[in-house]
């Protein structure tokens, strides 16, 4: 299974084409729209979220609510495009009366992207490098989630830290976390810490600043032996780490208790093996992975997210034409994207798991894939 996506932040639309989804999967636009709505929520989002109300349109690959096995096309219209018709026009325009961006933001793709592609208007870079692109990735991930759901696998994200406010690790179960974050605007399981996180975001916003944080992404009921140890680039945890880093603002990824493990004795962190109607681990310090393969424990992946580069009290930069010091440009943005980033990372994890499963058990029909997964689970229990 693979996909390509396209589109600019203020262009007409975002588009993705997914190939390799088996036939016979129940899929509707509403299933995808639920995740798109979650991505737009979260304390600290900017004014763009008041303009957009993301709704997907499925334009191919699905008939009467069922996938056909042919490529699936997803489209999300950018409502804000109507306000950018001249700036983002496809055809040549007679005049350039709009503001041409010439002062790059520290921490953004603006400058290096312009250097790479030879652009003298930084908007040619920022439109595609913008995190607006993650909307279509959430839509793609929602399709992957439906594949996983048919196989009894579920993914979930929650926030551990925003700026200097941290809850630390939580020992709640998957279902307890799912329930606890329902009423939190920052998707944090502790209501007291949640309120402190919101206050910290407010402080940053008042100062024209932004804050990052840490998200934990979980997957339950993942069978053992997905991935392989035989080649470095086929290890599943390596694929997931690469996919996470590919999300805007993610600057670090680690699995399980990696931070603790790096400073502990091996005897304290290796997950001991036991047997109870199949092989199990008595702990999960390594986040469900051993040797690049799933070991049957829940997957636990952390993403460290930097603050958004657009600041309303901008940092110093250099004008690309005059080479003089100027304040970096201001582009409408958020104060904090950490809760929303969690939804994006859920989608990324779902896509990587679904892709790995289809590679392992390749099937053109969902019914055959379900049967193959059931046989695999039984074989793992009988080993």
XYZ file of C-alpha atoms in Angstrom:
383
model
C 0.000 0.000 0.000
C 1.341 3.414 -0.914
C 0.129 6.964 -1.419
C 1.124 10.337 -2.806
C -0.327 13.651 -1.709
C -0.238 17.111 -3.253
C -1.489 20.630 -2.690
C -0.482 23.954 -1.186
C -1.622 25.494 2.080
C -3.712 28.206 0.394
C -4.195 26.447 -2.940
C -7.541 25.101 -4.150
C -7.292 21.707 -2.456
C -5.231 18.927 -0.941
C -5.267 15.585 -2.760
C -4.090 12.061 -2.027
C -4.170 8.899 -4.107
C -3.866 5.631 -2.188
C -3.054 2.418 -3.988
C -3.185 -1.073 -2.535
C -6.197 -0.893 -0.223
C -7.933 -4.292 -0.429
C -11.420 -4.575 -1.851
C -14.325 -5.062 0.527
C -13.346 -2.548 3.229
C -16.223 -0.489 4.606
C -15.267 3.156 4.029
C -17.318 6.348 4.096
C -16.465 10.036 4.075
C -17.854 10.404 7.598
C -15.342 7.866 8.923
C -12.547 10.086 7.638
C -14.178 13.371 8.658
C -14.196 12.352 12.338
C -10.402 12.368 12.404
C -10.197 15.554 10.343
C -12.349 17.278 12.961
C -10.097 16.064 15.778
C -7.037 17.440 13.967
C -8.601 20.900 13.887
C -9.221 20.900 17.620
C -6.781 21.310 20.487
C -5.932 24.284 22.653
C -3.625 26.797 20.992
C -4.827 26.483 17.410
C -4.847 29.631 15.278
C -7.430 31.540 13.241
C -7.037 29.239 10.213
C -9.040 26.605 12.101
C -11.950 29.069 12.306
C -11.946 29.371 8.513
C -11.522 25.745 7.506
C -13.977 22.998 8.372
C -12.205 20.108 6.733
C -14.436 17.646 4.894
C -13.068 14.934 2.649
C -14.481 13.983 -0.722
C -13.820 10.460 -1.979
C -13.691 10.667 -5.767
C -12.569 7.165 -6.737
C -11.971 3.657 -5.460
C -15.145 3.352 -3.357
C -18.631 2.359 -4.439
C -21.656 2.089 -2.172
C -19.452 2.385 0.905
C -17.052 -0.409 -0.048
C -13.522 -0.174 -1.443
C -13.064 -1.632 -4.919
C -9.369 -2.497 -4.801
C -8.615 0.306 -7.270
C -6.812 3.553 -6.310
C -8.687 5.700 -3.803
C -8.638 9.446 -4.356
C -9.230 11.793 -1.422
C -9.783 15.545 -1.804
C -9.976 18.246 0.875
C -10.973 21.683 -0.389
C -9.214 24.712 1.110
C -11.991 27.175 1.925
C -9.441 29.927 2.517
C -8.371 29.706 -1.131
C -11.098 32.185 -2.072
C -9.138 34.867 -0.196
C -5.908 33.947 -2.007
C -7.128 33.652 -5.583
C -4.557 36.104 -6.994
C -1.671 35.153 -4.698
C -2.099 31.449 -5.489
C -3.303 31.743 -9.088
C -2.267 28.884 -11.370
C -2.198 31.034 -14.499
C 0.185 33.987 -14.981
C -1.187 37.250 -13.561
C -0.631 40.767 -15.013
C 0.576 42.415 -11.804
C 2.250 41.518 -8.552
C 0.415 43.660 -6.038
C 0.537 41.192 -3.169
C 3.250 40.997 -0.536
C 6.213 38.940 -1.762
C 7.880 37.105 1.104
C 11.589 37.867 1.354
C 12.526 37.437 5.032
C 12.739 33.757 6.104
C 11.641 32.465 9.507
C 14.280 30.800 11.688
C 13.327 27.180 12.206
C 11.230 26.914 9.047
C 11.923 25.519 5.574
C 11.712 29.019 4.025
C 15.384 29.814 3.435
C 16.865 26.395 2.653
C 13.902 25.514 0.436
C 14.376 28.719 -1.552
C 18.091 28.015 -1.879
C 17.420 24.483 -3.108
C 14.780 25.358 -5.728
C 15.984 28.841 -6.656
C 12.878 30.731 -5.490
C 12.977 34.473 -4.800
C 9.497 34.507 -3.264
C 9.495 32.430 -0.093
C 5.790 31.696 -0.482
C 6.778 29.152 -3.122
C 8.351 27.169 -0.264
C 6.120 27.852 2.712
C 2.918 26.864 0.906
C 3.981 23.226 0.506
C 6.153 22.922 3.621
C 3.257 24.181 5.754
C 1.696 21.776 8.250
C -1.584 22.308 6.401
C -0.400 19.281 4.386
C -1.025 17.089 7.421
C -4.779 17.386 6.874
C -4.588 15.068 3.882
C -2.267 12.717 5.769
C -4.885 12.439 8.497
C -7.410 11.505 5.812
C -5.067 8.827 4.468
C -4.451 7.583 7.995
C -8.180 7.345 8.618
C -8.390 4.849 5.744
C -5.534 2.870 7.289
C -7.342 2.933 10.639
C -10.337 1.226 9.031
C -8.067 -1.569 7.801
C -6.609 -1.959 11.288
C -10.040 -1.863 12.915
C -11.133 -4.801 10.766
C -8.131 -6.665 12.213
C -8.864 -5.688 15.819
C -6.029 -3.121 16.062
C -6.525 0.398 17.429
C -4.253 3.451 17.726
C -4.462 6.384 20.143
C -2.459 9.485 21.066
C -2.270 11.631 24.186
C -0.114 14.516 25.388
C 2.589 14.060 28.018
C 4.155 17.518 27.911
C 3.522 21.015 26.606
C 6.352 23.478 27.021
C 7.549 23.289 30.611
C 4.403 21.539 31.900
C 4.679 17.758 32.028
C 2.612 14.902 33.364
C 5.494 12.450 33.068
C 4.701 8.858 32.192
C 1.265 7.421 32.864
C 0.470 3.859 33.868
C -3.134 3.916 32.715
C -4.341 1.298 30.251
C -5.131 2.076 26.626
C -8.860 2.214 27.297
C -8.398 4.300 30.462
C -6.334 6.841 28.498
C -8.948 6.921 25.748
C -11.637 7.744 28.282
C -9.555 10.227 30.312
C -8.656 12.527 27.391
C -12.210 12.977 26.134
C -12.812 16.223 28.050
C -9.281 17.617 27.851
C -8.641 20.420 25.318
C -4.992 19.294 25.172
C -5.676 15.511 25.221
C -3.981 15.057 28.613
C -5.205 12.390 31.036
C -4.806 14.553 34.157
C -7.349 17.414 34.388
C -5.145 19.476 36.730
C -2.099 19.195 34.469
C -4.361 19.822 31.478
C -5.420 23.169 32.939
C -1.769 24.084 33.589
C -0.920 23.232 29.982
C -3.683 25.513 28.717
C -2.426 28.335 30.940
C 1.109 27.820 29.626
C -0.166 28.072 26.049
C -2.032 31.266 26.967
C 1.170 32.763 28.369
C 3.046 31.918 25.183
C 0.308 33.437 23.032
C 0.296 36.669 25.049
C 4.039 36.959 24.447
C 3.652 36.306 20.715
C 5.499 33.031 21.212
C 4.878 29.311 20.694
C 5.427 26.073 22.631
C 6.152 22.464 21.702
C 5.857 19.260 23.683
C 5.797 15.481 23.734
C 3.074 13.152 22.439
C 2.748 9.450 23.163
C 1.166 7.308 20.432
C -0.086 3.816 21.263
C -1.324 0.801 19.324
C -3.046 -2.137 20.995
C -3.620 -5.709 19.846
C -0.707 -5.636 17.394
C 0.421 -9.235 16.757
C 4.046 -10.307 17.191
C 6.492 -10.757 14.277
C 5.585 -7.783 12.099
C 8.749 -6.335 10.586
C 12.047 -8.189 10.272
C 15.626 -8.167 11.519
C 17.208 -9.299 8.236
C 17.815 -5.811 6.734
C 18.179 -2.465 8.514
C 15.676 -0.706 6.268
C 13.004 -3.360 6.758
C 12.852 -3.021 10.545
C 9.371 -1.820 11.416
C 10.438 0.474 14.235
C 12.891 2.127 11.834
C 10.091 2.698 9.311
C 7.858 4.190 11.994
C 10.626 6.451 13.278
C 11.293 7.745 9.757
C 7.587 8.348 9.152
C 7.235 10.250 12.444
C 10.222 12.468 11.676
C 8.557 13.223 8.332
C 5.786 15.081 10.181
C 6.323 18.845 10.415
C 7.840 19.999 13.734
C 8.706 16.490 14.981
C 12.368 16.587 15.985
C 12.780 13.378 17.987
C 11.260 9.898 18.227
C 11.777 7.194 20.828
C 10.112 3.923 21.757
C 8.922 2.814 25.182
C 11.193 3.914 28.023
C 14.165 4.708 25.801
C 15.116 7.766 27.833
C 15.191 5.701 31.020
C 16.828 2.717 29.345
C 19.772 4.774 28.108
C 20.850 5.461 31.696
C 19.869 2.167 33.364
C 21.429 -1.259 33.832
C 20.312 -3.874 31.332
C 18.880 -5.967 34.136
C 16.504 -3.105 34.936
C 15.063 -2.536 31.481
C 15.140 -5.735 29.395
C 11.594 -7.086 29.154
C 11.630 -10.539 30.727
C 9.871 -13.344 28.876
C 7.060 -15.387 30.386
C 4.471 -17.824 29.067
C 0.691 -17.603 29.476
C -1.196 -19.204 26.582
C 1.625 -17.853 24.436
C 4.832 -15.910 24.970
C 4.467 -12.582 26.763
C 6.706 -9.951 28.349
C 6.423 -9.040 32.026
C 7.130 -5.372 31.198
C 7.161 -3.157 28.121
C 10.216 -0.928 28.424
C 10.985 -1.282 24.707
C 7.544 -0.193 23.516
C 6.523 -3.421 21.811
C 9.632 -3.912 19.656
C 12.596 -6.269 19.679
C 15.059 -6.524 16.796
C 12.934 -4.319 14.573
C 9.916 -6.593 15.041
C 6.743 -6.334 17.101
C 6.766 -8.656 20.115
C 3.053 -8.719 20.886
C 3.112 -6.004 23.545
C 1.339 -2.668 22.950
C 3.295 -0.292 20.736
C 4.460 2.836 22.569
C 6.028 5.603 20.478
C 6.947 9.111 21.638
C 7.368 12.179 19.449
C 9.156 15.332 20.566
C 7.620 18.358 18.859
C 9.342 21.718 18.495
C 7.518 25.059 18.867
C 5.953 26.423 15.674
C 8.461 28.715 13.833
C 5.994 31.543 13.144
C 6.148 33.989 16.055
C 4.031 37.096 16.460
C 7.050 38.669 18.147
C 9.362 37.583 15.325
C 13.068 36.814 15.595
C 15.783 38.510 13.602
C 16.513 37.229 10.123
C 18.101 38.407 6.862
C 16.299 39.824 3.800
C 17.261 37.527 0.915
C 17.758 40.451 -1.518
C 19.256 43.275 0.590
C 21.100 40.903 2.981
C 20.187 43.295 5.794
C 18.825 42.356 9.197
C 15.032 42.393 9.405
C 12.399 40.793 11.580
C 11.297 37.465 10.104
C 7.992 37.352 8.289
C 4.736 36.581 10.089
C 2.411 33.977 8.613
C -0.872 33.174 10.362
C -0.140 30.272 12.688
C -0.819 28.479 15.976
C 0.618 28.939 19.455
C 0.688 25.193 20.041
C 0.020 22.226 17.755
C 0.963 19.400 20.114
C -2.559 17.906 20.629
C -3.306 18.162 16.892
C 0.092 16.660 16.076
C -0.969 13.624 18.082
C -3.866 13.031 15.683
C -1.492 13.348 12.735
C 0.913 10.863 14.331
C -1.924 8.413 14.992
C -2.555 8.489 11.257
C 1.124 8.004 10.461
C 1.392 5.014 12.810
C -1.810 3.522 11.393
C -0.484 3.868 7.853
C 2.844 2.217 8.663
C 1.135 -0.677 10.473
C -1.420 -1.208 7.701
C 1.314 -1.066 5.069
C 3.424 -3.611 6.956
C 0.486 -5.956 7.442
C -0.414 -5.847 3.756
C 3.204 -6.498 2.842
C 3.333 -9.447 5.246
C -0.014 -11.008 4.351
C -0.623 -9.457 0.915
C -4.260 -9.717 -0.073
C -6.580 -8.139 -2.598
C -9.654 -8.783 -0.449
C -10.337 -7.774 3.138
C -11.961 -11.108 3.958
C -8.767 -12.933 2.977
C -6.652 -10.472 4.963
C -8.741 -11.039 8.095
C -8.375 -14.807 7.686
C -4.608 -14.492 7.192
C -4.271 -12.345 10.300
C -6.322 -14.808 12.363
C -4.090 -17.684 11.218
C -0.998 -15.669 12.057
C -2.250 -14.842 15.563
C -3.009 -18.501 16.191
C 0.404 -19.582 14.925
C 2.076 -17.099 17.276
C 0.072 -18.463 20.229
C 0.933 -22.046 19.299
C 4.682 -21.476 18.903
